Coordinates of C-alpha atoms (C1' of nucleotides) in Angstrom, one line a residue:
Chain M
M1 CA 1.2 7.7 -43.4
V2 CA -0.9 5.9 -41.0
A3 CA -3.0 9.0 -40.1
T4 CA -3.5 8.1 -36.5
Q5 CA -4.5 11.1 -34.4
P6 CA -7.4 12.9 -36.0
D7 CA -6.5 16.3 -34.7
P8 CA -4.4 17.5 -31.7
E9 CA -6.5 20.7 -31.7
D10 CA -10.1 19.8 -30.8
L11 CA -9.4 17.0 -28.5
T12 CA -12.3 15.6 -26.6
A13 CA -12.4 16.3 -22.9
R14 CA -11.7 12.7 -22.2
A15 CA -8.5 12.8 -24.2
R16 CA -7.5 16.0 -22.6
I17 CA -7.9 14.4 -19.2
R18 CA -5.9 11.4 -20.3
D19 CA -3.1 13.6 -21.6
A20 CA -3.0 15.6 -18.5
A21 CA -2.9 12.5 -16.4
L22 CA 0.0 11.2 -18.5
Q23 CA 1.8 14.4 -17.7
H24 CA 1.0 14.6 -14.0
F25 CA 1.6 10.9 -13.3
G26 CA 5.0 11.2 -15.1
E27 CA 6.0 14.4 -13.3
H28 CA 4.8 13.7 -9.8
G29 CA 4.2 10.0 -9.7
F30 CA 0.9 8.2 -9.4
E31 CA 0.4 8.7 -5.7
R32 CA 1.4 12.3 -5.6
A33 CA -0.6 13.4 -8.6
T34 CA -4.1 14.5 -7.7
I35 CA -7.3 14.2 -9.6
R36 CA -7.9 17.9 -8.9
G37 CA -4.6 18.9 -10.4
I38 CA -5.2 16.7 -13.5
A39 CA -8.6 18.1 -13.9
D40 CA -7.2 21.6 -13.6
T41 CA -4.6 21.0 -16.3
A42 CA -7.3 19.5 -18.5
G43 CA -9.5 22.5 -17.9
V44 CA -12.4 20.4 -16.5
S45 CA -13.9 19.8 -13.1
P46 CA -12.6 17.0 -10.9
G47 CA -15.9 15.3 -11.1
L48 CA -15.6 14.8 -14.8
V49 CA -12.5 12.7 -14.3
R50 CA -14.5 10.3 -12.3
H51 CA -17.3 10.4 -14.7
H52 CA -15.1 9.3 -17.6
F53 CA -12.7 6.9 -15.8
G54 CA -14.5 5.8 -12.7
S55 CA -11.6 6.2 -10.4
K56 CA -8.0 7.2 -10.2
Q57 CA -6.9 3.7 -10.8
G58 CA -9.1 3.5 -13.8
L59 CA -7.5 6.6 -15.1
R60 CA -4.1 5.1 -14.7
E61 CA -5.2 1.9 -16.5
A62 CA -6.5 4.1 -19.4
C63 CA -3.1 5.7 -19.6
D64 CA -1.3 2.4 -19.7
D65 CA -3.6 1.1 -22.4
Y66 CA -3.1 4.2 -24.4
L67 CA 0.7 4.0 -24.2
V68 CA 0.7 0.3 -25.1
K69 CA -1.4 1.0 -28.1
M70 CA 0.9 3.8 -29.1
V71 CA 4.1 1.7 -28.8
R72 CA 2.5 -1.1 -30.7
R73 CA 1.5 1.1 -33.5
F74 CA 5.0 2.6 -33.6
N75 CA 6.6 -0.8 -33.7
D76 CA 4.3 -2.0 -36.5
Q77 CA 5.1 1.1 -38.5
V78 CA 8.9 0.7 -38.0
R79 CA 8.7 -3.1 -38.7
T80 CA 7.4 -2.5 -42.2
D81 CA 10.1 0.0 -42.9
T82 CA 13.3 -1.9 -43.5
Q83 CA 15.6 1.1 -43.6
Y84 CA 15.9 1.1 -39.8
S85 CA 18.8 -0.6 -38.1
D86 CA 18.7 -1.6 -34.4
L87 CA 20.5 1.6 -33.5
T88 CA 18.3 4.0 -35.4
Y89 CA 15.3 2.2 -33.9
V90 CA 16.5 2.9 -30.5
A91 CA 17.0 6.5 -31.4
A92 CA 13.7 6.8 -33.1
S93 CA 11.8 5.2 -30.2
R94 CA 13.6 7.5 -27.9
A95 CA 12.3 10.4 -29.8
A96 CA 8.8 9.0 -30.2
L97 CA 8.4 8.2 -26.6
K98 CA 9.9 11.3 -25.2
P99 CA 6.7 13.0 -24.1
Y100 CA 5.7 9.9 -22.2
Q101 CA 9.1 9.0 -21.0
R102 CA 8.7 10.0 -17.4
Y103 CA 5.4 8.2 -17.1
L104 CA 6.9 5.2 -18.8
A105 CA 9.9 5.2 -16.5
R106 CA 7.7 5.2 -13.4
A107 CA 5.3 2.5 -14.8
L108 CA 8.1 0.2 -15.8
V109 CA 10.0 0.5 -12.6
E110 CA 6.9 -0.3 -10.7
G111 CA 6.5 -3.4 -12.7
A112 CA 3.6 -2.2 -14.7
A113 CA 3.4 -1.9 -18.5
A114 CA 4.7 -5.4 -18.9
S115 CA 3.2 -6.0 -22.3
L116 CA 5.0 -2.8 -23.4
F117 CA 8.3 -4.1 -22.3
D118 CA 7.7 -7.5 -24.0
E119 CA 6.8 -5.7 -27.2
M120 CA 10.2 -4.1 -27.2
V121 CA 11.9 -7.4 -26.5
K122 CA 10.2 -9.0 -29.4
M123 CA 11.5 -6.1 -31.6
S124 CA 15.0 -6.6 -30.3
E125 CA 14.8 -10.3 -31.0
E126 CA 14.0 -9.6 -34.6
W127 CA 17.0 -7.5 -35.1
L128 CA 19.2 -9.9 -33.2
T129 CA 18.2 -12.5 -35.7
D130 CA 19.8 -10.5 -38.5
I131 CA 22.9 -9.7 -36.4
D132 CA 23.4 -13.3 -35.3
A133 CA 23.5 -14.4 -38.9
K134 CA 26.7 -12.5 -39.4
R135 CA 28.2 -13.9 -36.2
S136 CA 30.8 -16.7 -36.1
E137 CA 30.8 -18.1 -32.6
P138 CA 27.6 -19.4 -31.1
P139 CA 26.1 -17.1 -28.5
F140 CA 26.5 -17.9 -24.8
V141 CA 22.8 -17.6 -24.1
S142 CA 19.6 -17.7 -26.0
R143 CA 18.5 -14.9 -28.2
K144 CA 15.5 -14.0 -26.1
V145 CA 17.7 -13.6 -23.0
R146 CA 20.0 -11.3 -24.9
A147 CA 17.1 -9.4 -26.3
T148 CA 15.6 -8.9 -22.9
L149 CA 18.9 -7.7 -21.4
G150 CA 19.5 -5.4 -24.4
T151 CA 16.1 -3.9 -24.0
A152 CA 16.5 -3.3 -20.3
M153 CA 19.9 -1.7 -20.9
A154 CA 18.7 0.5 -23.6
L155 CA 15.8 1.6 -21.4
G156 CA 18.2 2.5 -18.6
V157 CA 19.2 5.6 -20.5
P158 CA 15.8 7.4 -20.7
L159 CA 14.9 5.9 -17.3
L160 CA 17.8 7.8 -15.7
Y161 CA 17.7 10.7 -18.1
Q162 CA 18.3 13.3 -15.4
H163 CA 21.5 11.6 -14.2
V164 CA 22.6 10.8 -17.7
S165 CA 22.1 14.4 -18.8
R166 CA 24.0 15.6 -15.8
G167 CA 26.9 13.2 -16.5
M168 CA 27.0 14.1 -20.2
G169 CA 26.7 17.8 -19.5
V170 CA 23.8 18.3 -21.9
D171 CA 20.1 17.5 -21.9
I172 CA 19.8 14.2 -23.8
F173 CA 16.5 15.3 -25.1
S174 CA 17.9 18.4 -26.7
P175 CA 19.1 18.2 -30.3
E176 CA 22.8 18.4 -29.3
G177 CA 22.2 15.9 -26.5
D178 CA 20.6 13.5 -28.8
R179 CA 23.4 13.8 -31.3
L180 CA 26.0 13.2 -28.6
L181 CA 24.0 10.3 -27.3
S182 CA 23.8 8.7 -30.7
R183 CA 27.5 9.0 -31.2
A184 CA 28.2 7.5 -27.8
M185 CA 25.7 4.6 -28.4
L186 CA 27.4 3.9 -31.7
D187 CA 30.8 3.8 -30.0
I188 CA 29.5 1.5 -27.2
Y189 CA 27.7 -0.8 -29.6
S190 CA 30.6 -1.1 -31.9
H191 CA 33.4 -1.6 -29.4
P192 CA 33.3 -4.5 -27.0
L193 CA 34.5 -4.0 -23.4
I194 CA 36.2 -7.3 -23.3
S195 CA 37.5 -9.7 -25.9
P196 CA 35.6 -12.9 -26.8
E197 CA 38.6 -14.9 -25.5
E198 CA 38.4 -13.2 -22.1
A199 CA 34.7 -13.7 -22.0
A200 CA 35.0 -17.4 -22.8
M201 CA 37.6 -17.6 -20.1
L202 CA 35.3 -15.9 -17.5
I203 CA 32.4 -18.1 -18.5
D204 CA 34.6 -21.1 -17.9
A205 CA 35.5 -19.8 -14.5
L206 CA 31.9 -19.1 -13.8
D207 CA 30.8 -22.7 -14.7
K208 CA 33.6 -24.2 -12.5
A209 CA 33.0 -22.1 -9.5
P210 CA 29.3 -21.2 -9.4
D211 CA 29.5 -20.0 -5.8
R212 CA 31.3 -16.7 -6.2
A213 CA 30.5 -14.7 -3.1
T214 CA 31.9 -11.3 -3.1
P215 CA 33.3 -9.7 0.1
A216 CA 30.4 -7.3 0.0
E217 CA 27.8 -10.0 -0.1
R218 CA 28.7 -10.9 3.4
E219 CA 28.7 -7.4 4.7
A220 CA 25.7 -5.9 3.2
T221 CA 22.8 -7.7 4.7
P222 CA 20.2 -5.6 6.3
G223 CA 16.9 -6.4 8.0
R224 CA 14.7 -8.1 5.6
P225 CA 16.7 -9.0 2.5
E226 CA 14.4 -11.7 1.1
E227 CA 11.1 -10.0 0.9
H228 CA 9.9 -8.5 -2.3
H229 CA 6.2 -9.0 -2.8
D230 CA 4.7 -6.9 -5.5
D231 CA 2.0 -4.3 -5.1
Chain D
M1 CA 33.4 9.5 25.4
V2 CA 30.2 10.5 23.7
A3 CA 28.9 7.0 23.4
T4 CA 25.3 7.6 22.8
Q5 CA 25.1 4.4 20.7
P6 CA 26.1 1.5 23.0
D7 CA 26.9 -0.7 20.0
P8 CA 27.6 -0.1 16.4
E9 CA 25.7 -3.2 15.8
D10 CA 22.5 -2.4 13.9
L11 CA 20.1 -3.1 16.7
T12 CA 19.2 0.3 17.9
A13 CA 15.7 1.5 17.3
R14 CA 17.0 4.2 15.0
A15 CA 18.7 1.7 12.7
R16 CA 15.6 -0.6 12.8
I17 CA 13.5 2.4 11.7
R18 CA 15.9 3.2 8.9
D19 CA 15.9 -0.4 7.6
A20 CA 12.2 -0.6 7.8
A21 CA 12.0 2.7 5.8
L22 CA 14.4 1.4 3.2
Q23 CA 12.1 -1.6 2.8
H24 CA 8.8 0.3 2.8
F25 CA 10.0 3.0 0.5
G26 CA 11.3 0.4 -1.9
E27 CA 8.2 -1.7 -1.8
H28 CA 5.5 0.9 -1.9
G29 CA 7.3 4.1 -3.0
F30 CA 7.9 7.1 -0.9
E31 CA 4.4 8.6 -1.1
R32 CA 2.6 5.5 -0.5
A33 CA 4.7 4.3 2.4
T34 CA 3.4 5.5 5.8
I35 CA 5.2 6.5 8.9
R36 CA 2.8 4.3 10.8
G37 CA 3.6 1.3 8.7
I38 CA 7.3 1.8 9.0
A39 CA 7.1 2.2 12.7
D40 CA 5.1 -0.9 12.9
T41 CA 7.6 -2.9 11.0
A42 CA 10.4 -1.5 13.1
G43 CA 8.4 -2.3 16.2
V44 CA 8.2 1.2 17.6
S45 CA 5.6 3.9 17.9
P46 CA 5.1 6.3 15.0
G47 CA 6.1 9.2 17.3
L48 CA 9.6 7.8 17.6
V49 CA 10.2 8.0 13.9
R50 CA 9.6 11.7 14.1
H51 CA 11.7 11.9 17.2
H52 CA 14.7 10.5 15.4
F53 CA 14.3 11.8 11.9
G54 CA 12.2 14.9 12.3
S55 CA 9.9 14.3 9.4
K56 CA 9.2 11.8 6.7
Q57 CA 11.5 13.7 4.3
G58 CA 14.2 13.6 7.0
L59 CA 13.8 9.9 7.1
R60 CA 14.1 9.6 3.4
E61 CA 17.3 11.7 3.4
A62 CA 18.7 9.5 6.1
C63 CA 18.0 6.5 3.9
D64 CA 19.8 8.2 1.0
D65 CA 22.8 9.1 3.1
Y66 CA 23.0 5.6 4.4
L67 CA 23.0 4.1 0.9
V68 CA 25.5 6.5 -0.4
K69 CA 27.8 5.7 2.4
M70 CA 27.3 2.0 1.8
V71 CA 28.0 2.3 -2.0
R72 CA 31.1 4.4 -1.3
R73 CA 32.5 1.9 1.1
F74 CA 31.8 -0.9 -1.4
N75 CA 33.6 1.0 -4.1
D76 CA 36.6 1.8 -2.0
Q77 CA 36.8 -1.8 -1.0
V78 CA 36.6 -3.0 -4.6
R79 CA 39.0 -0.3 -5.8
T80 CA 41.8 -1.6 -3.7
D81 CA 41.2 -5.1 -4.9
T82 CA 42.7 -5.3 -8.4
Q83 CA 41.3 -8.8 -9.2
Y84 CA 38.0 -7.3 -10.2
S85 CA 37.3 -6.6 -13.8
D86 CA 34.5 -4.3 -15.0
L87 CA 32.3 -7.2 -15.5
T88 CA 32.7 -8.8 -12.1
Y89 CA 32.3 -5.4 -10.5
V90 CA 28.9 -5.1 -12.1
A91 CA 28.0 -8.5 -10.9
A92 CA 29.4 -7.9 -7.4
S93 CA 27.6 -4.6 -7.0
R94 CA 24.4 -6.2 -8.2
A95 CA 24.7 -8.7 -5.4
A96 CA 25.7 -6.1 -2.8
L97 CA 22.9 -3.7 -3.6
K98 CA 20.3 -6.3 -4.0
P99 CA 18.5 -5.6 -0.7
Y100 CA 18.3 -2.0 -1.5
Q101 CA 17.6 -2.4 -5.1
R102 CA 13.9 -1.4 -5.1
Y103 CA 14.6 1.6 -3.1
L104 CA 17.5 2.5 -5.3
A105 CA 15.5 2.1 -8.4
R106 CA 12.8 4.5 -7.2
A107 CA 15.2 7.0 -5.9
L108 CA 17.3 7.1 -9.1
V109 CA 14.3 7.3 -11.4
E110 CA 12.9 10.2 -9.3
G111 CA 16.2 12.0 -9.9
A112 CA 17.4 11.6 -6.3
A113 CA 20.6 9.8 -5.1
A114 CA 22.6 11.8 -7.7
S115 CA 25.9 11.5 -5.8
L116 CA 25.4 7.7 -5.8
F117 CA 25.0 7.6 -9.6
D118 CA 28.0 9.9 -10.0
E119 CA 30.1 7.6 -7.8
M120 CA 29.3 4.7 -10.1
V121 CA 30.2 6.7 -13.2
K122 CA 33.6 7.5 -11.6
M123 CA 34.1 3.9 -11.1
S124 CA 33.3 3.1 -14.7
E125 CA 35.6 5.8 -15.9
E126 CA 38.5 4.2 -14.1
W127 CA 37.9 0.9 -15.8
L128 CA 37.4 2.5 -19.1
T129 CA 40.8 4.0 -18.7
D130 CA 42.3 0.5 -18.7
I131 CA 40.1 -0.7 -21.6
D132 CA 40.8 2.4 -23.7
A133 CA 44.6 1.7 -23.4
K134 CA 44.1 -1.5 -25.5
R135 CA 42.0 0.2 -28.0
S136 CA 43.2 1.2 -31.5
E137 CA 40.8 3.7 -32.8
P138 CA 40.0 6.9 -30.9
P139 CA 36.6 6.9 -29.2
F140 CA 33.8 8.8 -30.8
V141 CA 33.0 10.6 -27.5
S142 CA 34.7 11.4 -24.3
R143 CA 35.4 8.8 -21.7
K144 CA 33.0 10.4 -19.2
V145 CA 30.2 10.3 -21.6
R146 CA 30.7 6.7 -22.3
A147 CA 31.1 5.9 -18.6
T148 CA 27.8 7.7 -17.9
L149 CA 26.0 5.8 -20.6
G150 CA 27.5 2.5 -19.5
T151 CA 26.4 3.1 -16.0
A152 CA 22.9 4.0 -16.9
M153 CA 22.7 0.9 -19.2
A154 CA 24.0 -1.4 -16.5
L155 CA 21.6 0.0 -14.0
G156 CA 18.7 -0.6 -16.4
V157 CA 18.8 -4.3 -15.6
P158 CA 18.2 -4.2 -11.8
L159 CA 15.9 -1.2 -12.4
L160 CA 13.7 -3.4 -14.5
Y161 CA 14.4 -6.6 -12.7
Q162 CA 10.8 -7.7 -12.7
H163 CA 10.6 -7.4 -16.5
V164 CA 14.0 -8.9 -17.0
S165 CA 13.2 -11.8 -14.8
R166 CA 10.0 -12.5 -16.7
G167 CA 11.8 -12.2 -20.1
M168 CA 14.6 -14.5 -19.0
G169 CA 12.3 -16.9 -17.4
V170 CA 14.2 -16.9 -14.1
D171 CA 14.5 -14.6 -11.1
I172 CA 17.7 -12.7 -11.8
F173 CA 18.4 -12.5 -8.1
S174 CA 18.3 -16.2 -7.7
P175 CA 21.6 -18.1 -8.1
E176 CA 20.6 -19.5 -11.4
G177 CA 19.3 -16.2 -12.6
D178 CA 22.5 -14.5 -11.6
R179 CA 24.5 -17.1 -13.5
L180 CA 22.5 -16.7 -16.6
L181 CA 22.7 -13.0 -16.3
S182 CA 26.4 -13.1 -16.0
R183 CA 26.7 -15.3 -19.1
A184 CA 24.5 -13.0 -21.1
M185 CA 26.4 -9.9 -20.0
L186 CA 29.6 -11.5 -21.0
D187 CA 28.2 -12.2 -24.4
I188 CA 26.8 -8.8 -24.9
Y189 CA 29.9 -7.0 -23.7
S190 CA 32.2 -9.1 -25.9
H191 CA 30.2 -9.0 -29.1
P192 CA 29.4 -5.7 -30.8
L193 CA 26.1 -5.2 -32.3
I194 CA 27.5 -3.4 -35.3
S195 CA 31.0 -3.2 -36.8
P196 CA 33.2 -0.2 -36.3
E197 CA 33.0 0.5 -40.0
E198 CA 29.2 0.6 -39.9
A199 CA 29.4 2.8 -36.8
A200 CA 31.8 5.2 -38.5
M201 CA 29.5 5.3 -41.5
L202 CA 26.5 6.1 -39.4
I203 CA 28.4 8.8 -37.5
D204 CA 29.3 10.4 -40.8
A205 CA 25.7 10.3 -41.8
L206 CA 24.8 11.8 -38.5
D207 CA 27.2 14.7 -38.9
K208 CA 26.0 15.5 -42.4
A209 CA 22.3 15.4 -41.7
P210 CA 21.8 16.5 -38.1
D211 CA 18.1 16.8 -38.7
R212 CA 17.0 13.3 -38.7
A213 CA 13.3 13.4 -38.0
T214 CA 11.7 10.0 -37.8
P215 CA 8.2 9.4 -39.0
A216 CA 7.2 8.8 -35.4
E217 CA 8.5 12.2 -34.3
R218 CA 5.8 13.9 -36.3
E219 CA 3.1 11.6 -35.2
A220 CA 3.6 11.2 -31.5
T221 CA 3.1 14.7 -30.2
P222 CA 0.6 15.0 -27.3
G223 CA -0.5 17.9 -25.3
R224 CA 2.5 19.4 -23.7
P225 CA 5.6 17.9 -25.1
E226 CA 8.1 20.5 -24.0
E227 CA 7.5 20.7 -20.3
H228 CA 9.6 18.7 -17.9
H229 CA 10.2 20.7 -14.7
D230 CA 11.7 18.7 -11.9
D231 CA 9.9 18.2 -8.6
Chain T
dC1 C1' 18.8 10.3 46.2
dA2 C1' 17.0 13.8 43.3
dA3 C1' 17.5 15.9 38.9
dT4 C1' 18.3 16.1 34.1
dT5 C1' 18.3 14.2 29.6
dG6 C1' 17.1 11.4 25.9
dA7 C1' 14.4 7.4 24.2
dC8 C1' 9.9 6.3 23.6
dT9 C1' 4.4 6.3 23.7
dA10 C1' -0.4 8.1 23.5
dT11 C1' -3.4 11.0 21.7
dA12 C1' -5.3 14.4 18.9
dC13 C1' -5.5 18.0 15.2
dG14 C1' -5.9 19.6 10.6
dC15 C1' -5.5 19.1 6.0
dG16 C1' -5.8 17.2 1.4
dC17 C1' -7.2 13.5 -0.8
dG18 C1' -10.4 10.1 -3.4
dT19 C1' -14.9 9.5 -3.7
dA20 C1' -20.0 10.1 -3.7
dT21 C1' -24.1 12.5 -5.0
dA22 C1' -27.2 15.8 -6.5
dG23 C1' -27.8 19.3 -9.7
dT24 C1' -27.0 21.8 -14.3
dT25 C1' -26.0 22.3 -19.1
dT26 C1' -25.8 20.6 -23.9
dC27 C1' -27.6 18.2 -27.6
dA28 C1' -29.5 14.7 -30.7
dT29 C1' -33.8 13.0 -32.1
dA30 C1' -38.8 12.7 -32.8
Chain A
dT1 C1' -40.9 22.0 -28.8
dA2 C1' -40.5 17.9 -25.7
dT3 C1' -37.5 14.6 -23.7
dG4 C1' -34.1 11.7 -22.3
dA5 C1' -29.3 10.7 -22.1
dA6 C1' -24.8 12.1 -21.8
dA7 C1' -21.4 15.6 -20.5
dC8 C1' -20.1 18.3 -17.0
dT9 C1' -20.1 21.0 -12.4
dA10 C1' -20.8 22.1 -7.3
dT11 C1' -20.5 20.6 -3.0
dA12 C1' -19.7 17.8 0.7
dC13 C1' -18.3 13.6 3.3
dG14 C1' -15.0 10.6 5.4
dC15 C1' -10.7 8.7 6.0
dG16 C1' -5.8 8.4 6.4
dC17 C1' -2.0 10.8 6.5
dG18 C1' 2.0 13.8 8.4
dT19 C1' 2.6 16.3 12.2
dA20 C1' 2.4 18.4 16.9
dT21 C1' 2.3 18.0 21.8
dA22 C1' 2.1 16.3 26.3
dG23 C1' 3.4 12.7 28.9
dT24 C1' 6.0 8.2 30.6
dC25 C1' 10.0 5.5 31.4
dA26 C1' 15.0 4.4 31.9
dA27 C1' 19.5 5.5 32.3
dT28 C1' 23.2 8.9 33.7
dT29 C1' 25.3 12.1 36.8
dG30 C1' 26.4 15.0 40.8

DNA sequence: CAATTGACTATACGCGCGTATAGTTTCATA
DNA sequence: TATGAAACTATACGCGCGTATAGTCAATTG
């Protein structure tokens, strides 16, 4: 009961523009989305967009800020509610973020929304703390590394939701899809792909032979492999 | 002899354009990338791009086809080599696809490159077949569903490589980063987050109360939650 | 040696975009 | 009612883009 949004009904024009931008950016991407289209969806003139947000980039930043605030609030809320396990958190955040999912996906892949990702990692770390307490062997790597990887992997599902839905034969955002997804996640998270012994063995091999070039590594080398500067 | 291409070596202008496009599309996104910029990187005139690929969209499709062909060849190669486990495959494909990773990420998130994703799922399914043989309890869901989810989760890491690198404190494409990543993956894949008993219990709860609305589900409902038409 | 064909360039057109600016309405306050 | 600011609209400009077209050059072929 954190009474957040005053009323979805009489939203101010500024908020309507922001929501329309979230939608358009998510559906068409930042470049392809047009101020005119966003203004049209929001029911205002294109000029008003500029009046409120200064520029297209400003509008984007406002969208990012809004989402970060929303995720942060969601996390705080869940954090105080101890009934959630890691699994149900994943499911809950999947549901909560659903409307913004496409926007989120694009932003994250483009390297933006960093604080949002980090927020999720911190969340994962907290749960890992509990899980690690019940664990016998010491982990191979630090908790933060595992939390980071776990977060990225969990995000892979909504990020690729079109492909996942196609592969599962059901829209993962529909009730049935969500149910199937939850079952599958429970199965995956409760059944290791390899045994700890095998893993330890492979780690040993890894430490002894750090130079493990695959046959493909030699073959797949195109024009400019080493350049990735950010936008 | 129809030898239009004097050499299969990737030195023809057409190949250079394709490589430049892979790079530009990956770095700037499809919309933002310009034919002029691609032509410049390839060292040709913008007109030649059109001459060879017809249009910008045609160029994109050529890039997709090329990548699919490359992944397929990689898979075939690995498939015949039985020394690979699921884990090392993930690592190997991570290395092989590295130069195309940014392009891949954008394409996949935009819903394109579907056959590529499906190819990977098929690969995962084959390995799951072996793993399932050693498993006592029956899986909660079909193998394909688990393979699909596993693929999406594995892809989440390179998709979010900037965030993952930041969280791990090391570039995951550097040798050290790759090593740390492999260790972490081995740990995650060998240590379940929850016990099978807990999972079974949660599934039970899931089946009995299919309507599990979270507090956030009620709160986070923006303008148009139910619309997601594809491009 | 023409003659044809394909690789490649130079140049320009038209359109849609972000942006700028001037003008109009709404509304709180005195 | 007067007034000033803020919300909002109408209109236009300029630029960069994809695309189209005409032309040049090099290699192949009879």
